[in-house]
Amino acid sequence: MEILHVSAECYPYAKVGGLADVVGTLPKYQQQLGHIAKVVVPMHRTKFLYENEWNVEHKGGFMMGDAHFEYTIIKEKTNKLDFDLYCVDIYGLLDRENVYSYDDDTERFTAFQIAVVDWLSHWEHRPDAVHVHDHHTGLIPFMMRNCYDYRHLAAVPTILTIHNAQYQGWMSWDNSNYIPAWDSWQGGLLEWNNTINPLACAVKCADRVTTVSPSYMEELTQKANGLEGLFRMERAKSSGILNGIDTVVWNPETDTYILDNFSIKDAAHGKKLNKKKLCKDFKLDDKLPLFIYIGRLVGEKAADLLPQAITDSISQLGKRMNFLILGSGDKRVEDHLTYLNEGYAGFYNSKIGYNEKLSHQMYAGADFLLMPSRVEPCGLNQMYALRYGTIPIVRSTGGLKDTVIDFGEQDGFGIRFNHASVWDITYSIHRAVELYDDKEKMTELRTQIMEIDNSWEKSAAKYIDLYNSIQLK
Ligand code: ADP
Ligand code: GLC
């Protein structure tokens, strides 16, 4: 089978969050299963772009509204990622430092999608599946079916994977002329609540819709930023497939970012050394349990609750634990977390920014990972933590619910709570501090979590079954 993944991010080429990890890993595993998986992303100006060599694969042009754009498809020369990686350059629109957050994102991502479909229409053969990820690629299934220039692609199966339904790519009808001429009676497919909604459009037009965990699929039928009714309507073709993790990149035995590599057998010693170094770097006390948070500092992650949960825990329990935070996002939360650095020095520290290497060191050196997310479609951090012997403390939602069982339950190994509230977080921290004092239980749990298999094998095969279910229709 030949699969073309279309995405805004792909690790290690360009990463903002978990979408990049998934799009950088799933194709690798699909290749290992004997399929051909390719990835196409916008050409962002990243380190990976400059450090690698590229061949020009195709050049073309298209109209978007009244403007004509030229595009170039380049391909990484050496198959460095174990699958073919293609980038789309569009003069004036792509080739920027950041992946998102420009005023002209609507134009940038619409143009990216037109270029991908146009390029596809020039292939001498058809792929067996076009797999689009999130709203930035949501117009593609529509364009392949309904735009006059591309209707010869109509029979190619399309799959939408939703990594995050909060963002939908809303576009005013004033911009509808950006989309190449389509059957006007099909205009309703583009719309939800009087605006063009690329995510809703993909949910309607794709042959299959997946979300990145089964629980998140269920939750979307109740709460989906306005699309609940649509998810209920399209339930029959939708399913949840849990993400996996790249067990080669995230392997404490070989990870070159961490100070001391360790396996299940010598985890107690290995983690201790990593913790010592981390605590030294951040002026923390390595004898106390170390709680970490890594992630975007946004409302969905409930990062706004962290400052109070941390200060409350310290005032209620005394200086019985350390905290280390790594993240960026909401300025107010960033400032609040930085503000605590001084007053709580010695048992609290935070680093605002994005730092891949430090994140690995934190998963390796910590005792507990905090993930109080209000919304978590899947979440990868908790799975990385498990692999590095760090106990996840999660809110019971989405993928967190599907991957973490509370240690108070049968076969449990983590800490789970129900509400994204300061009280639930501090209570869970309290439970963790008590657990930490039970060395035997900690050792038992560490072994148990490091043995959990969250690799991509099973889920990669589920996607192949899904593509096949469309071919056979
Ligand atoms: P999301 O995609 O919603 O941000 P995920 O849990 O799926 O959440 O994935 C987050 C990914 O981004 C993980 O690989 C995590 O380690 C990484 N990450 C998030 N914030 C940072 C940061 N500030 N520095 C380094 N890595 C980060
Ligand atoms: C999104 C979600 C996150 C998920 C990731 C990869 O960013 O917020 O929960 O793990 O995509 O699918």
Short mmCIF file of C-alpha atoms and ligand atoms in Angstrom, two decimals:
data_model
loop_
_atom_site.label_atom_id
_atom_site.label_comp_id
_atom_site.label_asym_id
_atom_site.label_seq_id
_atom_site.Cartn_x
_atom_site.Cartn_y
_atom_site.Cartn_z
CA MET A 1 0.00 0.00 0.00
CA GLU A 2 1.14 3.54 -0.66
CA ILE A 3 0.03 6.16 1.86
CA LEU A 4 0.56 9.90 1.66
CA HIS A 5 0.38 11.68 5.03
CA VAL A 6 -0.29 15.42 4.87
CA SER A 7 0.50 17.48 7.96
CA ALA A 8 1.68 20.87 9.21
CA GLU A 9 4.36 19.29 11.44
CA CYS A 10 6.67 16.29 11.33
CA TYR A 11 9.43 15.45 13.82
CA PRO A 12 12.38 16.07 13.53
CA TYR A 13 11.76 18.43 10.62
CA ALA A 14 9.34 20.76 12.43
CA LYS A 15 7.75 20.26 15.83
CA VAL A 16 5.35 22.28 17.94
CA GLY A 17 3.73 19.40 19.82
CA GLY A 18 2.65 15.79 19.68
CA LEU A 19 1.31 16.04 16.11
CA ALA A 20 4.93 16.18 14.94
CA ASP A 21 5.88 13.12 16.96
CA VAL A 22 2.99 11.11 15.51
CA VAL A 23 3.55 12.15 11.89
CA GLY A 24 7.28 11.52 12.30
CA THR A 25 6.73 8.02 13.69
CA LEU A 26 3.57 6.38 12.32
CA PRO A 27 4.94 6.35 8.71
CA LYS A 28 8.14 4.68 9.94
CA TYR A 29 6.13 1.85 11.43
CA GLN A 30 3.95 1.60 8.33
CA GLN A 31 7.12 1.19 6.29
CA GLN A 32 8.24 -1.56 8.66
CA LEU A 33 4.95 -3.33 8.01
CA GLY A 34 5.93 -3.43 4.34
CA HIS A 35 4.01 -0.40 3.05
CA ILE A 36 5.20 2.78 1.41
CA ALA A 37 4.43 5.77 3.59
CA LYS A 38 5.29 9.31 2.55
CA VAL A 39 4.88 12.60 4.38
CA VAL A 40 4.34 16.05 2.92
CA VAL A 41 4.59 19.22 5.01
CA PRO A 42 4.88 22.95 4.33
CA MET A 43 8.47 24.10 3.91
CA HIS A 44 9.25 25.74 7.25
CA ARG A 45 12.61 27.37 7.74
CA THR A 46 14.00 24.92 10.31
CA LYS A 47 17.40 23.58 11.27
CA PHE A 48 16.55 20.27 9.62
CA LEU A 49 15.87 22.04 6.32
CA TYR A 50 19.33 23.59 6.25
CA GLU A 51 21.19 20.58 7.59
CA ASN A 52 19.92 18.21 4.93
CA GLU A 53 20.06 17.95 1.17
CA TRP A 54 16.99 18.11 -0.99
CA ASN A 55 16.01 17.24 -4.56
CA VAL A 56 13.45 19.20 -6.49
CA GLU A 57 10.64 16.75 -7.17
CA HIS A 58 8.02 18.86 -8.92
CA LYS A 59 7.19 22.44 -9.80
CA GLY A 60 3.75 23.79 -10.51
CA GLY A 61 1.40 26.72 -10.13
CA PHE A 62 -2.19 27.46 -9.15
CA MET A 63 -4.62 30.33 -8.71
CA MET A 64 -5.80 31.21 -5.21
CA GLY A 65 -8.46 33.90 -5.49
CA ASP A 66 -7.09 36.41 -7.95
CA ALA A 67 -3.44 35.62 -7.30
CA HIS A 68 -1.22 33.13 -9.06
CA PHE A 69 1.25 31.15 -6.94
CA GLU A 70 4.19 29.02 -7.97
CA TYR A 71 5.06 26.06 -5.79
CA THR A 72 7.99 23.68 -5.56
CA ILE A 73 7.98 20.23 -4.01
CA ILE A 74 11.32 19.18 -2.60
CA LYS A 75 12.27 15.78 -1.22
CA GLU A 76 14.86 14.94 1.41
CA LYS A 77 17.66 13.14 -0.43
CA THR A 78 18.81 10.36 1.86
CA ASN A 79 15.65 8.90 3.38
CA LYS A 80 16.95 10.02 6.73
CA LEU A 81 13.64 9.51 8.51
CA ASP A 82 13.11 6.02 7.05
CA PHE A 83 10.32 7.38 4.88
CA ASP A 84 10.18 9.93 2.07
CA LEU A 85 9.73 13.44 3.39
CA TYR A 86 8.47 16.12 0.99
CA CYS A 87 8.16 19.85 1.63
CA VAL A 88 6.07 22.35 -0.25
CA ASP A 89 7.57 25.76 -0.84
CA ILE A 90 5.32 28.56 -1.99
CA TYR A 91 7.06 31.81 -2.63
CA GLY A 92 5.78 34.53 -0.29
CA LEU A 93 3.63 32.24 1.86
CA LEU A 94 5.67 29.39 3.27
CA ASP A 95 9.42 29.34 4.02
CA ARG A 96 8.94 30.97 7.45
CA GLU A 97 10.54 30.36 10.84
CA ASN A 98 7.43 29.28 12.74
CA VAL A 99 4.89 26.64 11.89
CA TYR A 100 1.81 28.63 12.95
CA SER A 101 0.55 31.95 14.26
CA TYR A 102 0.97 34.26 11.29
CA ASP A 103 -1.82 36.67 10.32
CA ASP A 104 -2.04 35.03 6.92
CA ASP A 105 -2.27 31.43 8.18
CA THR A 106 -5.56 31.01 6.29
CA GLU A 107 -3.84 31.87 3.01
CA ARG A 108 -0.71 29.88 3.91
CA PHE A 109 -2.47 26.64 4.75
CA THR A 110 -5.09 26.91 2.01
CA ALA A 111 -2.30 27.40 -0.52
CA PHE A 112 -0.35 24.49 0.98
CA GLN A 113 -3.37 22.22 0.54
CA ILE A 114 -4.02 23.33 -3.03
CA ALA A 115 -0.34 22.71 -3.87
CA VAL A 116 -0.49 19.20 -2.37
CA VAL A 117 -3.63 18.28 -4.32
CA ASP A 118 -2.23 19.82 -7.50
CA TRP A 119 1.03 17.88 -7.09
CA LEU A 120 -0.94 14.68 -6.43
CA SER A 121 -2.91 15.25 -9.62
CA HIS A 122 0.39 15.13 -11.54
CA TRP A 123 1.48 11.77 -10.13
CA GLU A 124 1.54 9.05 -12.77
CA HIS A 125 -0.25 6.72 -10.39
CA ARG A 126 -2.65 7.18 -7.49
CA PRO A 127 -1.74 6.47 -3.85
CA ASP A 128 -3.87 3.94 -1.96
CA ALA A 129 -4.69 6.43 0.76
CA VAL A 130 -4.33 10.11 1.49
CA HIS A 131 -4.15 10.56 5.26
CA VAL A 132 -4.70 14.12 6.44
CA HIS A 133 -4.00 15.39 9.96
CA ASP A 134 -5.98 18.16 11.70
CA HIS A 135 -7.67 21.21 10.23
CA HIS A 136 -4.63 22.54 8.34
CA THR A 137 -5.16 19.73 5.87
CA GLY A 138 -8.94 19.46 6.23
CA LEU A 139 -9.92 20.88 2.84
CA ILE A 140 -8.01 18.20 0.94
CA PRO A 141 -10.69 15.46 0.96
CA PHE A 142 -13.21 18.06 -0.27
CA MET A 143 -10.92 19.32 -3.03
CA MET A 144 -10.16 15.80 -4.24
CA ARG A 145 -13.88 15.10 -4.68
CA ASN A 146 -15.43 18.38 -5.65
CA CYS A 147 -12.99 20.76 -7.32
CA TYR A 148 -13.31 20.51 -11.13
CA ASP A 149 -9.53 20.44 -11.66
CA TYR A 150 -8.97 17.58 -9.25
CA ARG A 151 -11.99 15.36 -9.55
CA HIS A 152 -9.93 12.63 -11.17
CA LEU A 153 -8.62 12.05 -7.63
CA ALA A 154 -12.12 11.40 -6.32
CA ALA A 155 -11.68 7.65 -5.98
CA VAL A 156 -8.57 7.91 -3.79
CA PRO A 157 -9.51 6.94 -0.20
CA THR A 158 -9.07 9.73 2.34
CA ILE A 159 -8.63 9.49 6.11
CA LEU A 160 -8.75 12.34 8.61
CA THR A 161 -7.01 11.98 11.96
CA ILE A 162 -8.03 14.53 14.56
CA HIS A 163 -5.28 15.35 17.01
CA ASN A 164 -7.09 18.34 18.39
CA ALA A 165 -10.64 19.41 17.61
CA GLN A 166 -10.43 22.69 19.53
CA TYR A 167 -8.85 24.39 16.53
CA GLN A 168 -10.88 24.13 13.35
CA GLY A 169 -9.31 26.58 10.89
CA TRP A 170 -12.44 28.77 10.55
CA MET A 171 -12.47 30.84 7.36
CA SER A 172 -14.83 33.58 6.31
CA TRP A 173 -17.07 32.95 3.29
CA ASP A 174 -15.42 36.07 1.83
CA ASN A 175 -12.39 33.84 1.24
CA SER A 176 -14.31 31.05 -0.42
CA ASN A 177 -12.76 32.03 -3.76
CA TYR A 178 -9.42 30.76 -2.41
CA ILE A 179 -10.67 27.24 -2.94
CA PRO A 180 -10.33 26.09 -6.57
CA ALA A 181 -13.68 26.14 -8.45
CA TRP A 182 -16.04 23.50 -7.10
CA ASP A 183 -19.52 22.14 -7.72
CA SER A 184 -21.49 24.97 -6.20
CA TRP A 185 -24.26 22.68 -4.93
CA GLN A 186 -21.64 21.00 -2.74
CA GLY A 187 -20.86 24.24 -0.88
CA GLY A 188 -22.67 22.97 2.24
CA LEU A 189 -19.85 20.48 2.78
CA LEU A 190 -17.48 23.35 3.52
CA GLU A 191 -19.68 24.97 6.11
CA TRP A 192 -20.48 24.75 9.79
CA ASN A 193 -22.32 27.57 11.62
CA ASN A 194 -22.14 29.99 8.71
CA THR A 195 -18.38 29.88 8.22
CA ILE A 196 -16.09 27.70 6.22
CA ASN A 197 -14.85 25.16 8.74
CA PRO A 198 -12.00 23.02 7.37
CA LEU A 199 -12.12 20.52 10.25
CA ALA A 200 -15.89 20.03 9.93
CA CYS A 201 -15.47 19.79 6.15
CA ALA A 202 -12.94 16.97 6.55
CA VAL A 203 -15.18 15.15 9.02
CA LYS A 204 -17.94 15.26 6.40
CA CYS A 205 -15.82 14.43 3.34
CA ALA A 206 -13.16 11.95 4.49
CA ASP A 207 -13.95 8.25 4.06
CA ARG A 208 -12.85 7.55 7.60
CA VAL A 209 -12.32 9.77 10.64
CA THR A 210 -10.10 8.83 13.53
CA THR A 211 -9.14 10.48 16.78
CA VAL A 212 -5.96 9.70 18.65
CA SER A 213 -7.63 7.77 21.48
CA PRO A 214 -10.96 5.93 21.88
CA SER A 215 -12.04 8.02 24.89
CA TYR A 216 -11.48 11.28 23.02
CA MET A 217 -13.73 10.00 20.22
CA GLU A 218 -16.52 9.48 22.75
CA GLU A 219 -15.90 12.86 24.36
CA LEU A 220 -16.16 14.65 21.01
CA THR A 221 -19.78 13.58 20.64
CA GLN A 222 -20.47 15.56 23.85
CA LYS A 223 -17.96 18.41 23.72
CA ALA A 224 -16.17 19.45 20.55
CA ASN A 225 -16.09 23.23 20.32
CA GLY A 226 -19.36 23.35 18.40
CA LEU A 227 -18.97 20.16 16.35
CA GLU A 228 -20.64 17.71 18.80
CA GLY A 229 -23.68 17.21 16.55
CA LEU A 230 -21.48 16.55 13.54
CA PHE A 231 -19.46 13.94 15.42
CA ARG A 232 -22.66 12.22 16.45
CA MET A 233 -23.85 12.26 12.84
CA GLU A 234 -20.61 10.84 11.47
CA ARG A 235 -20.10 8.33 14.29
CA ALA A 236 -20.43 5.30 11.99
CA LYS A 237 -17.28 6.06 10.02
CA SER A 238 -15.32 7.29 13.03
CA SER A 239 -13.10 5.48 15.50
CA GLY A 240 -10.39 6.11 18.07
CA ILE A 241 -6.92 4.66 17.51
CA LEU A 242 -4.50 5.24 20.34
CA ASN A 243 -1.17 6.84 19.44
CA GLY A 244 2.02 4.98 20.10
CA ILE A 245 5.49 6.30 20.84
CA ASP A 246 8.76 6.03 18.96
CA THR A 247 10.57 3.52 21.15
CA VAL A 248 13.84 4.16 19.35
CA VAL A 249 13.90 7.91 19.97
CA TRP A 250 12.42 7.48 23.46
CA ASN A 251 14.63 4.79 24.89
CA PRO A 252 16.38 5.35 28.23
CA GLU A 253 18.93 2.68 27.29
CA THR A 254 20.25 4.58 24.28
CA ASP A 255 19.00 8.18 24.66
CA THR A 256 22.00 10.43 23.93
CA TYR A 257 20.36 13.44 25.60
CA ILE A 258 20.47 11.96 29.09
CA LEU A 259 23.44 11.77 31.44
CA ASP A 260 23.20 8.14 32.36
CA ASN A 261 21.48 5.49 30.28
CA PHE A 262 19.48 2.87 32.12
CA SER A 263 17.28 -0.15 31.58
CA ILE A 264 14.56 -1.72 33.71
CA LYS A 265 17.23 -3.68 35.58
CA ASP A 266 19.31 -0.71 36.70
CA ALA A 267 16.60 1.94 36.67
CA ALA A 268 16.90 2.75 40.37
CA HIS A 269 20.56 3.64 39.98
CA GLY A 270 20.20 5.25 36.52
CA LYS A 271 17.32 7.46 37.47
CA LYS A 272 19.11 8.51 40.63
CA LEU A 273 22.10 9.77 38.66
CA ASN A 274 19.92 11.62 36.17
CA LYS A 275 17.93 13.15 39.00
CA LYS A 276 21.09 14.26 40.79
CA LYS A 277 22.35 16.08 37.71
CA LEU A 278 18.95 17.65 36.98
CA CYS A 279 18.54 18.81 40.57
CA LYS A 280 22.06 20.23 40.56
CA ASP A 281 21.35 22.15 37.33
CA PHE A 282 18.13 23.59 38.74
CA LYS A 283 19.21 23.98 42.36
CA LEU A 284 16.74 21.44 43.74
CA ASP A 285 17.07 18.90 46.52
CA ASP A 286 17.57 15.47 44.97
CA LYS A 287 16.49 13.67 48.14
CA LEU A 288 12.93 14.89 47.76
CA PRO A 289 10.44 13.54 45.21
CA LEU A 290 10.73 15.47 41.95
CA PHE A 291 7.51 16.48 40.18
CA ILE A 292 7.79 17.78 36.62
CA TYR A 293 5.51 19.36 34.05
CA ILE A 294 6.49 19.53 30.39
CA GLY A 295 4.22 21.08 27.82
CA ARG A 296 2.37 23.94 26.29
CA LEU A 297 1.26 26.41 28.97
CA VAL A 298 -2.30 26.69 27.74
CA GLY A 299 -5.82 26.30 29.11
CA GLU A 300 -6.29 22.86 27.54
CA LYS A 301 -3.39 21.57 29.59
CA ALA A 302 -4.74 23.32 32.74
CA ALA A 303 -1.29 24.90 33.10
CA ASP A 304 -2.96 27.94 34.69
CA LEU A 305 -3.68 25.80 37.77
CA LEU A 306 -0.06 24.85 38.32
CA PRO A 307 1.18 27.91 40.24
CA GLN A 308 -1.52 27.64 42.88
CA ALA A 309 -1.40 23.85 43.05
CA ILE A 310 2.34 24.10 43.66
CA THR A 311 2.21 26.82 46.30
CA ASP A 312 -0.76 25.15 48.04
CA SER A 313 1.05 21.81 48.11
CA ILE A 314 4.09 23.42 49.64
CA SER A 315 2.09 25.29 52.26
CA GLN A 316 0.04 22.19 53.14
CA LEU A 317 2.77 19.56 53.09
CA GLY A 318 5.84 21.62 53.84
CA LYS A 319 9.00 21.39 51.84
CA ARG A 320 8.60 17.70 51.12
CA MET A 321 8.92 17.86 47.33
CA ASN A 322 10.52 19.59 44.34
CA PHE A 323 8.95 20.95 41.22
CA LEU A 324 10.49 21.62 37.82
CA ILE A 325 8.45 23.10 34.99
CA LEU A 326 9.35 23.32 31.29
CA GLY A 327 7.00 24.97 28.85
CA SER A 328 5.83 27.98 26.96
CA GLY A 329 2.52 29.49 25.92
CA ASP A 330 0.16 31.80 27.75
CA LYS A 331 2.21 34.84 28.85
CA ARG A 332 0.36 35.21 32.16
CA VAL A 333 1.05 31.63 33.12
CA GLU A 334 4.68 31.95 32.01
CA ASP A 335 5.11 35.05 34.19
CA HIS A 336 3.42 33.47 37.17
CA LEU A 337 5.60 30.36 36.96
CA THR A 338 8.75 32.46 36.59
CA TYR A 339 7.71 34.66 39.50
CA LEU A 340 7.76 31.61 41.80
CA ASN A 341 11.42 30.87 40.95
CA GLU A 342 12.68 33.35 43.49
CA GLY A 343 10.32 32.83 46.40
CA TYR A 344 10.46 29.05 46.20
CA ALA A 345 14.09 28.64 45.18
CA GLY A 346 15.64 25.38 46.33
CA PHE A 347 12.53 23.30 45.77
CA TYR A 348 10.93 24.88 42.72
CA ASN A 349 12.27 26.01 39.37
CA SER A 350 10.89 26.70 35.93
CA LYS A 351 12.29 27.12 32.47
CA ILE A 352 10.18 28.98 29.94
CA GLY A 353 10.80 27.91 26.37
CA TYR A 354 11.07 24.84 24.21
CA ASN A 355 13.96 22.47 24.88
CA GLU A 356 13.88 18.95 23.45
CA LYS A 357 17.08 17.83 25.20
CA LEU A 358 15.99 19.09 28.62
CA SER A 359 12.64 17.37 28.19
CA HIS A 360 14.41 14.00 27.82
CA GLN A 361 16.54 14.74 30.88
CA MET A 362 13.44 15.59 32.85
CA TYR A 363 11.57 12.41 31.90
CA ALA A 364 14.70 10.48 32.94
CA GLY A 365 15.38 12.25 36.23
CA ALA A 366 11.90 12.85 37.63
CA ASP A 367 9.80 10.75 39.97
CA PHE A 368 6.37 12.06 38.93
CA LEU A 369 4.97 13.81 35.85
CA LEU A 370 2.00 16.17 36.24
CA MET A 371 -0.62 16.25 33.46
CA PRO A 372 -3.79 17.91 34.77
CA SER A 373 -5.16 18.51 31.23
CA ARG A 374 -8.69 19.80 30.77
CA VAL A 375 -8.62 18.29 27.26
CA GLU A 376 -6.12 15.65 26.13
CA PRO A 377 -6.89 13.91 22.83
CA CYS A 378 -4.10 11.42 23.48
CA GLY A 379 -1.07 12.87 25.21
CA LEU A 380 2.39 11.49 24.59
CA ASN A 381 4.18 12.85 27.65
CA GLN A 382 2.61 10.30 29.98
CA MET A 383 3.78 7.50 27.69
CA TYR A 384 7.33 8.90 27.52
CA ALA A 385 7.28 9.20 31.32
CA LEU A 386 6.23 5.57 31.70
CA ARG A 387 9.07 4.42 29.49
CA TYR A 388 11.55 6.41 31.60
CA GLY A 389 10.21 5.06 34.90
CA THR A 390 8.45 8.28 35.91
CA ILE A 391 4.98 7.87 37.41
CA PRO A 392 2.31 9.92 35.61
CA ILE A 393 -0.26 11.93 37.58
CA VAL A 394 -3.08 12.62 35.15
CA ARG A 395 -6.60 13.91 34.95
CA SER A 396 -9.02 11.26 33.80
CA THR A 397 -9.70 12.49 30.29
CA GLY A 398 -9.16 11.45 26.64
CA GLY A 399 -6.00 9.50 26.01
CA LEU A 400 -4.83 9.94 29.60
CA LYS A 401 -7.79 7.83 30.69
CA ASP A 402 -6.89 5.19 28.09
CA THR A 403 -3.22 4.90 29.06
CA VAL A 404 -3.00 5.38 32.84
CA ILE A 405 -4.64 3.25 35.55
CA ASP A 406 -4.58 4.50 39.13
CA PHE A 407 -2.28 2.48 41.38
CA GLY A 408 -5.19 1.99 43.77
CA GLU A 409 -6.97 -0.13 41.16
CA GLN A 410 -6.19 -3.60 39.89
CA ASP A 411 -2.98 -3.61 37.81
CA GLY A 412 -2.74 0.14 38.33
CA PHE A 413 0.51 2.07 38.21
CA GLY A 414 -0.19 5.82 38.01
CA ILE A 415 -2.23 8.47 39.77
CA ARG A 416 -5.51 9.60 38.27
CA PHE A 417 -7.93 12.31 39.36
CA ASN A 418 -11.24 13.55 38.02
CA HIS A 419 -11.35 17.32 38.07
CA ALA A 420 -9.04 19.90 36.59
CA SER A 421 -8.98 21.75 39.89
CA VAL A 422 -6.27 22.95 42.25
CA TRP A 423 -7.72 20.74 44.97
CA ASP A 424 -7.56 17.55 42.87
CA ILE A 425 -3.99 18.30 41.82
CA THR A 426 -2.76 19.01 45.36
CA TYR A 427 -4.55 15.94 46.67
CA SER A 428 -2.81 13.83 43.99
CA ILE A 429 0.55 15.38 44.85
CA HIS A 430 -0.14 14.43 48.45
CA ARG A 431 -0.81 10.83 47.42
CA ALA A 432 2.40 10.83 45.40
CA VAL A 433 4.49 12.12 48.29
CA GLU A 434 3.17 9.31 50.48
CA LEU A 435 3.81 6.79 47.73
CA TYR A 436 7.37 8.07 47.38
CA ASP A 437 8.02 7.21 51.02
CA ASP A 438 7.11 3.57 50.31
CA LYS A 439 10.36 2.60 48.58
CA GLU A 440 9.30 -0.98 47.90
CA LYS A 441 6.09 0.09 46.16
CA MET A 442 7.98 2.72 44.16
CA THR A 443 10.44 0.10 42.90
CA GLU A 444 7.62 -2.26 42.01
CA LEU A 445 5.71 0.44 40.14
CA ARG A 446 8.83 1.63 38.31
CA THR A 447 9.47 -1.85 36.97
CA GLN A 448 5.83 -2.25 36.03
CA ILE A 449 5.58 1.01 34.08
CA MET A 450 8.84 0.54 32.22
CA GLU A 451 7.54 -2.81 30.97
CA ILE A 452 4.40 -1.31 29.44
CA ASP A 453 4.42 -1.57 25.65
CA ASN A 454 3.11 1.67 24.14
CA SER A 455 4.98 1.25 20.85
CA TRP A 456 3.35 1.95 17.52
CA GLU A 457 3.17 -1.66 16.26
CA LYS A 458 -0.45 -2.35 17.17
CA SER A 459 -1.82 1.05 16.19
CA ALA A 460 0.10 1.24 12.90
CA ALA A 461 -1.53 -2.04 11.89
CA LYS A 462 -4.96 -0.68 12.88
CA TYR A 463 -4.52 2.21 10.44
CA ILE A 464 -3.63 -0.24 7.67
CA ASP A 465 -6.83 -2.20 8.42
CA LEU A 466 -8.73 1.05 8.23
CA TYR A 467 -7.31 1.95 4.79
CA ASN A 468 -8.15 -1.58 3.65
CA SER A 469 -11.72 -1.25 4.83
CA ILE A 470 -12.13 1.63 2.38
CA GLN A 471 -10.45 -0.13 -0.55
CA LEU A 472 -12.89 -2.99 -0.17
CA LYS A 473 -16.03 -0.90 -0.13
P1 ADP B 1 0.44 18.43 22.63
O1 ADP B 1 0.70 17.94 21.27
O2 ADP B 1 -0.99 18.70 22.90
O3 ADP B 1 1.30 19.58 23.02
P2 ADP B 1 1.48 15.82 23.51
O4 ADP B 1 1.56 15.22 24.87
O5 ADP B 1 0.86 15.00 22.48
O6 ADP B 1 0.80 17.26 23.67
O7 ADP B 1 2.93 16.11 22.96
C1 ADP B 1 3.76 17.09 23.43
C2 ADP B 1 5.13 16.86 22.86
O8 ADP B 1 5.85 18.09 22.88
C3 ADP B 1 5.98 15.88 23.66
O9 ADP B 1 6.94 15.31 22.80
C4 ADP B 1 6.63 16.81 24.70
O10 ADP B 1 7.79 16.25 25.24
C5 ADP B 1 6.93 17.99 23.81
N1 ADP B 1 7.03 19.30 24.48
C6 ADP B 1 6.01 20.12 24.85
N2 ADP B 1 6.47 21.26 25.36
C7 ADP B 1 7.81 21.16 25.34
C8 ADP B 1 8.87 22.03 25.72
N3 ADP B 1 8.62 23.23 26.26
N4 ADP B 1 10.14 21.63 25.52
C9 ADP B 1 10.38 20.41 24.98
N5 ADP B 1 9.44 19.54 24.60
C10 ADP B 1 8.17 19.91 24.77
C1 GLC B 2 -2.48 16.96 19.91
C2 GLC B 2 -3.13 16.62 21.24
C3 GLC B 2 -2.36 15.59 22.03
C4 GLC B 2 -1.93 14.44 21.15
C5 GLC B 2 -1.16 14.97 19.96
C6 GLC B 2 -0.70 13.85 19.02
O1 GLC B 2 -1.55 17.94 19.99
O2 GLC B 2 -3.33 17.78 22.01
O3 GLC B 2 -3.16 15.12 23.09
O4 GLC B 2 -1.14 13.54 21.88
O5 GLC B 2 -1.96 15.83 19.22
O6 GLC B 2 -1.77 13.12 18.50
#
